[in-house]
Coordinates of C-alpha atoms and ligand atoms in Angstrom, one line a residue:
M16 CA 0.2 0.1 0.1
A17 CA 1.0 3.5 -0.7
T18 CA 2.4 5.5 2.2
P19 CA -0.6 8.0 3.0
R20 CA 0.5 11.6 2.1
K21 CA 0.1 14.4 4.8
L22 CA -2.7 16.8 5.2
Y23 CA -2.3 20.0 7.5
I24 CA -5.6 21.8 8.1
K25 CA -5.6 25.1 10.3
T26 CA -9.1 25.9 11.6
Y27 CA -10.4 29.2 12.3
G28 CA -13.8 30.5 13.4
C29 CA -16.8 28.3 15.1
Q30 CA -17.1 24.9 15.8
M31 CA -19.0 24.1 12.7
N32 CA -15.5 24.8 11.2
V33 CA -13.8 22.4 13.7
Y34 CA -16.3 19.7 12.7
D35 CA -15.8 20.5 8.9
S36 CA -12.2 20.1 9.3
E37 CA -12.3 16.5 10.5
R38 CA -15.0 15.7 7.7
M39 CA -12.6 17.0 4.9
A40 CA -9.6 15.1 6.4
E41 CA -11.8 12.1 6.2
A42 CA -13.0 12.6 2.7
M43 CA -9.3 13.1 1.5
N44 CA -8.5 9.8 0.1
G45 CA -4.9 8.6 0.6
Y46 CA -4.2 11.6 3.3
E47 CA -3.4 11.4 6.8
R48 CA -3.7 14.3 9.0
T49 CA -0.4 15.8 10.5
E50 CA -0.3 18.6 13.0
D51 CA 3.0 19.9 11.5
P52 CA 2.5 22.1 8.4
A53 CA 6.3 21.5 7.5
E54 CA 5.9 17.9 6.7
A55 CA 2.4 18.6 4.8
D56 CA 1.9 17.7 1.1
M57 CA -1.5 19.6 1.3
I58 CA -2.4 22.4 3.5
L59 CA -5.7 23.7 3.8
L60 CA -6.8 27.0 5.7
N61 CA -10.5 26.6 7.1
T62 CA -11.5 30.0 7.2
C63 CA -14.1 32.4 9.0
H64 CA -15.4 35.6 8.0
I65 CA -17.6 36.7 10.6
R66 CA -15.6 39.8 11.9
E67 CA -13.1 42.4 10.2
K68 CA -9.8 41.7 8.5
A69 CA -11.0 37.9 7.7
A70 CA -9.7 38.2 4.4
E71 CA -6.4 40.0 5.2
K72 CA -5.7 37.3 7.8
V73 CA -5.8 34.7 4.9
Y74 CA -3.5 36.7 2.8
S75 CA -0.9 36.8 5.4
E76 CA -1.3 33.4 6.8
L77 CA -0.6 32.5 2.8
G78 CA 2.4 34.8 3.2
R79 CA 3.6 32.8 5.9
L80 CA 3.4 29.4 4.2
K81 CA 5.4 30.8 1.0
P82 CA 8.8 29.6 2.3
L83 CA 7.3 26.0 2.6
K84 CA 6.3 25.8 -1.0
T85 CA 9.5 27.3 -2.2
A86 CA 11.3 24.2 -0.3
K87 CA 8.5 21.9 -1.4
P88 CA 7.2 22.9 -4.7
D89 CA 4.8 20.0 -4.7
L90 CA 3.1 21.4 -1.7
K91 CA -0.4 22.1 -2.3
I92 CA -2.4 24.8 -0.8
G93 CA -6.0 25.3 -0.4
V94 CA -8.5 27.6 1.0
A95 CA -11.7 26.2 2.4
G96 CA -14.4 27.7 4.9
C97 CA -16.5 30.9 4.7
V98 CA -13.9 33.3 3.4
A99 CA -13.3 30.9 0.7
Q100 CA -17.1 30.9 -0.2
A101 CA -17.2 34.9 -0.1
E102 CA -13.9 35.7 -1.7
G103 CA -12.4 32.6 -2.8
E104 CA -12.4 33.3 -6.5
E105 CA -10.3 36.8 -5.5
I106 CA -8.1 35.1 -3.6
M107 CA -7.2 32.5 -6.3
A108 CA -6.4 35.3 -8.9
R109 CA -4.4 37.4 -6.2
Q110 CA -2.5 34.6 -4.4
P111 CA -0.6 32.2 -7.1
L112 CA 0.2 30.1 -3.9
V113 CA -3.3 28.9 -3.9
D114 CA -4.1 25.7 -5.7
L115 CA -7.5 25.1 -4.6
V116 CA -10.5 27.0 -3.2
V117 CA -13.5 24.8 -1.5
G118 CA -16.8 26.3 0.0
P119 CA -18.4 25.2 3.1
Q120 CA -21.2 23.4 1.1
S121 CA -19.0 21.7 -1.5
Y122 CA -16.3 20.0 0.3
H123 CA -17.7 16.4 -0.3
R124 CA -16.1 17.1 -3.8
L125 CA -12.6 17.5 -2.4
P126 CA -11.4 14.1 -3.9
Q127 CA -12.4 15.4 -7.4
L128 CA -10.7 18.8 -6.8
E129 CA -7.7 17.1 -5.4
A130 CA -7.3 14.9 -8.3
K131 CA -7.2 18.2 -10.6
V132 CA -4.7 19.9 -8.5
A133 CA -2.4 16.7 -8.4
K134 CA -2.3 16.9 -12.2
G135 CA -1.0 20.8 -11.8
E136 CA -4.3 22.4 -12.3
K137 CA -6.2 25.0 -10.4
A138 CA -9.5 23.8 -8.5
L139 CA -12.3 25.9 -7.4
D140 CA -15.7 25.0 -6.1
T141 CA -18.0 27.4 -4.1
D142 CA -21.5 25.7 -5.3
F143 CA -24.4 25.6 -3.1
P144 CA -25.4 22.3 -4.5
L145 CA -28.9 21.1 -3.9
K146 CA -27.6 17.8 -3.0
D147 CA -26.9 17.4 0.8
K148 CA -23.0 17.0 1.0
F149 CA -23.4 14.5 3.9
E150 CA -24.9 11.9 1.6
D151 CA -21.8 11.9 -0.6
L152 CA -19.3 11.8 2.4
K153 CA -17.9 8.4 3.5
R154 CA -19.5 6.9 6.8
R155 CA -17.1 8.1 9.6
P156 CA -14.1 6.0 10.8
K157 CA -14.7 4.1 14.1
A158 CA -11.0 4.3 15.2
K159 CA -10.7 5.2 18.9
R160 CA -11.0 9.1 19.7
G161 CA -11.4 11.2 22.7
P162 CA -14.8 11.3 24.9
T163 CA -16.3 14.6 23.1
A164 CA -17.6 15.0 19.6
F165 CA -19.2 17.7 17.7
L166 CA -22.0 16.6 15.3
T167 CA -23.5 19.0 12.7
V168 CA -27.2 18.4 12.3
Q169 CA -28.4 21.7 10.8
E170 CA -26.5 24.1 8.4
G171 CA -27.2 27.6 7.2
C172 CA -29.4 30.6 8.2
D173 CA -32.4 32.4 7.0
K174 CA -32.6 34.7 9.8
F175 CA -30.5 37.6 8.0
C176 CA -29.6 39.4 11.0
S177 CA -28.4 42.9 9.4
F178 CA -25.0 42.6 10.6
C179 CA -24.1 39.0 9.8
V180 CA -22.4 37.2 6.8
V181 CA -23.3 33.7 7.7
P182 CA -26.6 33.6 5.6
Y183 CA -24.2 34.4 2.7
T184 CA -21.5 32.0 3.4
R185 CA -23.4 28.9 4.5
G186 CA -26.5 29.4 2.5
A187 CA -30.4 28.8 3.6
E188 CA -31.1 26.4 6.4
V189 CA -30.9 22.7 5.8
S190 CA -31.5 20.0 8.2
R191 CA -30.0 16.5 8.3
P192 CA -32.4 13.6 8.4
A193 CA -32.5 12.1 11.9
D194 CA -31.7 8.7 11.0
R195 CA -28.2 9.7 9.3
I196 CA -27.6 11.7 12.6
L197 CA -28.6 8.8 14.6
Q198 CA -26.3 6.5 12.8
E199 CA -23.3 8.8 13.0
A200 CA -23.9 8.9 16.7
R201 CA -23.8 5.3 17.2
D202 CA -20.5 5.4 15.3
L203 CA -18.9 8.1 17.5
V204 CA -20.0 6.2 20.4
E205 CA -18.4 3.1 19.1
A206 CA -15.1 5.1 18.7
G207 CA -15.3 6.3 22.4
V208 CA -17.4 9.2 22.7
R209 CA -19.5 9.7 25.5
E210 CA -20.5 13.5 25.0
I211 CA -22.0 14.7 21.6
T212 CA -22.4 18.6 20.9
L213 CA -25.3 18.9 17.9
L214 CA -24.4 21.9 15.9
G215 CA -26.0 24.3 13.6
Q216 CA -25.8 27.9 12.5
N217 CA -29.1 27.9 14.2
V218 CA -29.4 24.4 15.9
N219 CA -33.1 24.7 17.0
A220 CA -34.3 25.6 13.7
Y221 CA -33.6 21.8 13.1
H222 CA -36.5 20.2 11.5
G223 CA -35.1 16.7 10.2
H224 CA -36.8 14.9 12.9
D225 CA -41.0 15.2 13.3
G226 CA -40.3 16.4 17.0
G227 CA -37.5 19.1 15.7
L228 CA -34.5 19.3 17.9
A229 CA -36.4 18.3 21.1
G230 CA -37.4 15.0 19.2
L231 CA -34.0 14.6 18.0
I232 CA -32.5 14.9 21.4
R233 CA -34.9 12.5 22.7
A234 CA -34.1 10.0 20.2
L235 CA -30.3 10.3 20.7
S236 CA -31.1 10.0 24.5
E237 CA -32.0 6.2 23.9
V238 CA -28.5 5.5 22.2
D239 CA -26.8 3.4 24.8
G240 CA -23.2 4.8 25.9
L241 CA -23.9 8.0 25.0
D242 CA -24.3 9.9 28.4
R243 CA -24.2 13.8 27.4
I244 CA -25.9 15.9 24.9
R245 CA -25.6 19.7 24.5
F246 CA -26.3 21.6 21.4
T247 CA -25.2 25.3 19.8
T248 CA -26.2 27.9 18.6
S249 CA -29.6 28.6 19.3
H250 CA -31.6 31.5 18.2
P251 CA -34.4 32.9 20.9
N252 CA -37.1 32.7 18.4
D253 CA -36.7 29.0 17.7
M254 CA -36.7 28.2 21.2
D255 CA -40.0 26.0 21.3
D256 CA -42.0 24.6 24.0
A257 CA -40.7 21.1 23.4
L258 CA -37.1 22.0 24.0
I259 CA -37.8 24.3 27.0
A260 CA -39.7 21.0 28.5
A261 CA -36.5 18.7 27.2
H262 CA -34.5 20.9 29.4
G263 CA -36.5 20.0 32.3
D264 CA -36.8 16.1 32.2
C265 CA -34.3 14.9 29.5
E266 CA -31.5 13.6 31.7
K267 CA -28.7 13.3 29.2
L268 CA -29.4 17.0 28.0
M269 CA -26.9 19.1 30.1
P270 CA -27.8 22.1 31.8
Y271 CA -26.1 24.4 29.7
L272 CA -27.4 26.8 27.0
H273 CA -25.8 29.3 24.8
L274 CA -28.6 31.7 23.6
P275 CA -27.2 34.8 22.2
V276 CA -29.3 38.0 22.4
Q277 CA -26.6 40.4 21.1
A278 CA -28.2 43.7 22.6
G279 CA -30.6 44.7 25.2
S280 CA -32.0 47.9 23.5
D281 CA -35.3 47.0 21.6
R282 CA -34.2 49.7 19.0
V283 CA -31.1 48.1 18.3
L284 CA -32.6 44.8 18.4
K285 CA -34.9 46.0 15.6
A286 CA -32.1 47.6 13.5
M287 CA -30.3 44.3 13.8
N288 CA -33.4 42.5 12.6
R289 CA -33.4 40.1 15.4
K290 CA -37.2 40.0 15.6
H291 CA -37.4 39.6 19.2
T292 CA -37.4 42.2 22.1
A293 CA -35.2 42.3 25.4
E294 CA -38.4 41.6 27.3
S295 CA -39.4 38.7 25.3
Y296 CA -35.7 37.3 25.6
V297 CA -36.0 38.0 29.5
R298 CA -39.5 35.9 29.7
L299 CA -37.8 33.0 27.6
I300 CA -34.8 32.6 30.1
E301 CA -37.5 32.7 33.0
R302 CA -39.3 29.8 31.3
L303 CA -36.0 28.0 30.8
R304 CA -35.0 28.4 34.2
A305 CA -38.4 27.2 35.7
A306 CA -37.8 24.0 33.6
R307 CA -34.3 23.8 34.6
P308 CA -33.4 26.1 37.7
D309 CA -29.6 25.2 37.6
L310 CA -29.3 26.0 33.7
A311 CA -26.0 27.6 33.2
L312 CA -26.6 30.4 30.7
S313 CA -24.2 31.9 27.9
G314 CA -24.8 34.4 25.1
D315 CA -23.2 36.5 22.4
F316 CA -23.2 40.6 22.8
I317 CA -22.4 43.1 20.0
V318 CA -21.4 46.5 21.2
G319 CA -21.5 49.6 18.8
F320 CA -23.9 48.6 16.5
P321 CA -24.5 51.4 14.1
G322 CA -26.8 53.9 15.9
E323 CA -26.5 52.8 19.3
T324 CA -26.4 55.5 21.9
E325 CA -25.2 55.5 25.5
E326 CA -28.7 54.9 26.5
D327 CA -29.2 51.6 24.3
F328 CA -25.9 50.5 25.6
E329 CA -27.1 51.0 29.1
A330 CA -29.8 48.8 27.9
T331 CA -27.6 46.0 27.3
L332 CA -25.9 46.3 30.8
R333 CA -29.4 46.1 32.3
L334 CA -30.3 42.8 30.6
V335 CA -27.0 41.3 31.5
E336 CA -27.6 42.2 35.1
E337 CA -31.0 40.9 35.1
V338 CA -30.3 37.5 33.2
R339 CA -26.8 36.6 35.1
Y340 CA -24.7 34.7 32.7
A341 CA -22.5 32.1 33.4
S342 CA -20.2 32.9 30.6
A343 CA -20.6 34.8 27.6
F344 CA -18.9 36.1 24.1
S345 CA -18.8 39.9 23.5
F346 CA -17.5 41.8 20.4
K347 CA -17.2 45.2 18.9
Y348 CA -19.4 45.6 15.8
S349 CA -17.5 44.9 12.7
P350 CA -19.0 46.1 9.3
R351 CA -19.3 43.3 7.1
P352 CA -19.3 43.8 3.1
G353 CA -22.6 43.0 1.7
T354 CA -24.6 43.0 5.0
P355 CA -27.3 45.8 5.4
A356 CA -25.7 47.1 8.5
A357 CA -22.5 48.0 6.8
E358 CA -24.4 50.9 4.9
R359 CA -25.1 52.7 8.0
A360 CA -22.6 55.1 9.7
D361 CA -20.4 53.2 12.1
V362 CA -20.0 54.3 15.9
D363 CA -16.7 55.7 16.7
E364 CA -14.0 53.3 17.6
D365 CA -13.1 54.8 21.0
V366 CA -16.6 54.6 22.0
K367 CA -17.0 50.9 21.0
S368 CA -13.7 50.1 22.7
E369 CA -15.0 51.7 26.1
R370 CA -18.4 50.0 25.9
L371 CA -16.9 46.7 25.3
Q372 CA -14.5 47.2 28.4
R373 CA -17.7 47.9 30.5
L374 CA -19.6 45.0 29.3
Q375 CA -16.8 42.5 29.6
A376 CA -16.0 43.8 33.3
L377 CA -19.8 43.0 34.1
L378 CA -19.5 39.4 32.3
S379 CA -16.6 38.4 33.8
A380 CA -17.7 39.5 37.5
Q381 CA -20.7 37.2 36.6
Q382 CA -18.7 34.5 35.2
S383 CA -16.5 34.7 38.6
A384 CA -19.6 34.6 40.7
A385 CA -21.0 31.5 38.8
Q386 CA -17.8 29.8 39.4
E387 CA -17.8 30.6 42.9
A388 CA -21.3 29.3 43.2
M389 CA -20.1 26.0 42.6
V390 CA -17.7 25.5 45.6
G391 CA -19.1 23.0 48.1
K392 CA -21.4 21.2 45.1
E393 CA -21.3 18.0 43.9
V394 CA -21.3 17.8 39.9
G395 CA -20.6 15.4 37.2
V396 CA -17.4 15.6 35.6
L397 CA -16.4 13.9 32.2
F398 CA -12.5 13.6 32.4
E399 CA -10.5 14.1 29.1
K400 CA -7.2 14.4 29.8
P401 CA -4.2 14.6 32.3
G402 CA -3.9 18.0 34.0
R403 CA -0.7 20.2 34.1
M404 CA 0.0 18.8 37.8
P405 CA 1.0 14.9 38.2
G406 CA -1.9 12.9 39.3
Q407 CA -4.4 15.3 38.2
M408 CA -6.9 14.8 35.6
V409 CA -9.2 17.6 33.7
G410 CA -12.7 17.5 32.4
K411 CA -15.9 19.4 32.0
S412 CA -18.8 19.4 34.5
D413 CA -22.4 19.3 33.3
H414 CA -22.4 23.0 33.3
L415 CA -19.5 23.1 30.7
M416 CA -16.9 24.6 33.4
A417 CA -13.2 23.1 33.3
V418 CA -12.7 20.9 36.5
H419 CA -9.2 19.8 37.8
A420 CA -9.0 17.0 40.4
E421 CA -6.6 14.5 41.6
A422 CA -7.7 11.1 39.8
P423 CA -6.3 8.2 38.3
Q424 CA -5.7 8.2 34.3
H425 CA -7.9 5.2 33.7
L426 CA -10.9 7.7 34.2
A427 CA -10.3 9.4 31.1
G428 CA -13.3 9.2 29.2
Q429 CA -15.3 8.5 32.2
I430 CA -18.0 10.5 34.2
A431 CA -17.0 11.0 37.8
R432 CA -18.7 12.7 40.6
V433 CA -16.4 15.4 42.2
R434 CA -17.1 17.9 45.1
I435 CA -15.9 21.3 44.1
T436 CA -13.2 22.7 46.8
G437 CA -12.1 25.9 44.9
A438 CA -12.9 28.4 42.0
A439 CA -10.9 30.5 39.7
P440 CA -12.1 32.6 37.0
H441 CA -11.5 29.8 34.2
S442 CA -11.4 26.8 36.0
L443 CA -13.0 24.8 39.3
A444 CA -10.8 22.7 41.4
G445 CA -12.3 19.3 43.0
E446 CA -12.1 15.9 45.0
L447 CA -13.3 12.5 43.6
V448 CA -16.4 11.7 45.8
Ligands
LIG10 N1 -25.9 31.4 14.6 C1 -25.6 32.0 15.9 C2 -24.1 32.8 15.7 C3 -23.6 33.7 14.7 S1 -22.0 34.2 14.6 C4 -26.4 33.2 16.2 O1 -27.3 33.6 15.7 O2 -26.2 33.4 17.6 C5 -21.3 34.3 16.2 C6 -21.5 35.7 17.1 O3 -20.6 36.4 16.2 C7 -22.9 36.4 17.0 O4 -23.8 35.8 17.8 C8 -22.6 37.8 17.0 O5 -22.5 38.1 18.1 C9 -21.0 37.8 16.4 N2 -21.0 38.5 15.2 C10 -21.6 38.3 13.8 N3 -21.4 39.3 13.0 C11 -20.8 40.0 13.8 C12 -20.5 41.6 13.2 N4 -20.6 41.7 12.1 N5 -19.6 42.4 14.1 C13 -19.5 41.6 15.3 N6 -19.9 40.9 15.8 C14 -20.6 39.8 14.9
LIG11 FE1 -25.9 35.5 11.9 FE2 -28.4 36.0 12.6 FE3 -28.2 33.9 11.5 FE4 -27.0 33.9 13.9 S1 -29.2 34.1 13.4 S2 -26.1 33.4 12.0 S3 -26.4 36.2 14.0 S4 -28.2 36.0 10.5
LIG12 FE1 -17.1 32.0 11.0 FE2 -18.4 30.5 9.1 FE3 -18.5 29.9 11.7 S1 -18.0 33.0 9.0 S2 -18.3 31.9 12.6 S3 -16.7 30.0 10.1 S4 -20.1 29.7 10.1

């Protein structure tokens, strides 16, 4: 058998890109993944377009790869992901180093594209094929893997928030059929996976099961050996009664929810085309907490959206005070070419920076409080790997907090009960019970 060639993939952006990178590597016949770009025969940059300077980052990364190509002229270089979708043609024209461009909805055709570049030609595919790419991908290998995995169940977005590129780079909402997802989940469990995070740009808009995402979660709960289920990212308007109920009574569904609201001012929410109000979001959180009182909440926030006043921004701070997040991500608004909001006057950069600082101070205080509140409690921890200290293992709690504890290495991949003894902003210390 021929020795496999080496594939190096650098992944940017969201978890969906992490999942896509795995699937791209699996699709590339005759290649084996490497962590060392210097030994690669092919390098793929799996890119993200969500915030500013996305394309510039790709050009500078390509510049850094130039010496590798000079040293090894046979090295093939490709650009995949959301920047490839948005600007792939231009990148290929401007940067002669690039042999291959492939969009997020066409990477099932990588073997054909690779055959083309192997002959010294250039290959570009940024179609949104009508056919589901997952139907063309091979079944996933059952080789041993770590205890946690991502599984994409839904792709694309029909929401068109006025600031966001995702509907343009990923296309319209598509759901994978439930039976295929169940098969993939069983294969993952056979490979050693105990926890699956279901992924979608709008995962709770999933409709590949009669019962929606809640129905899929309940079906997955029946898979023996799968102990934990999570999902991300959700839109508040798709959080239906069945999904709220699942948080209350589905034991394998973990008590953690990432539910971005973006802003706390109704004026700004309207301009963002979010189609919900601050009040409706807060009521939704109340219903979720009624179903699952210990639910750990996470969110995304944008500060300095065009037209955001100090008063609007203070409404965001008030919403955060009211909700109390366990963790959150916050960003300065970044105008994205082709989106409606990019046409409007931008808020002053210094004002954005100052608001981001104030919001982040509040969010990190809330995060510390949420971590502190765990001290003295007993939690489930899925151990993943040895910690930095000898004799220690690290894993994630049910609430998705990192936990360190003295534990034997054979607990890797196992869920153990741990009493939390100490808290730092980003990790908890505990002891086995
Ligand atoms: N589908 C998800 C996440 C989309 S991207 C959702 O609807 O929540 C992840 C986050 O990036 C968004 O929630 C938003 O907070 C941020 N984001 C998206 N576009 C942005 C932009 N133009 N400027 C700044 N942040 C942005
Ligand atoms: Fe972007 Fe909005 Fe769709 Fe999320 S819901 S991916 S923020 S358009
Ligand atoms: Fe980025 Fe595309 Fe994900 S723009 S956040 S990689 S969907």
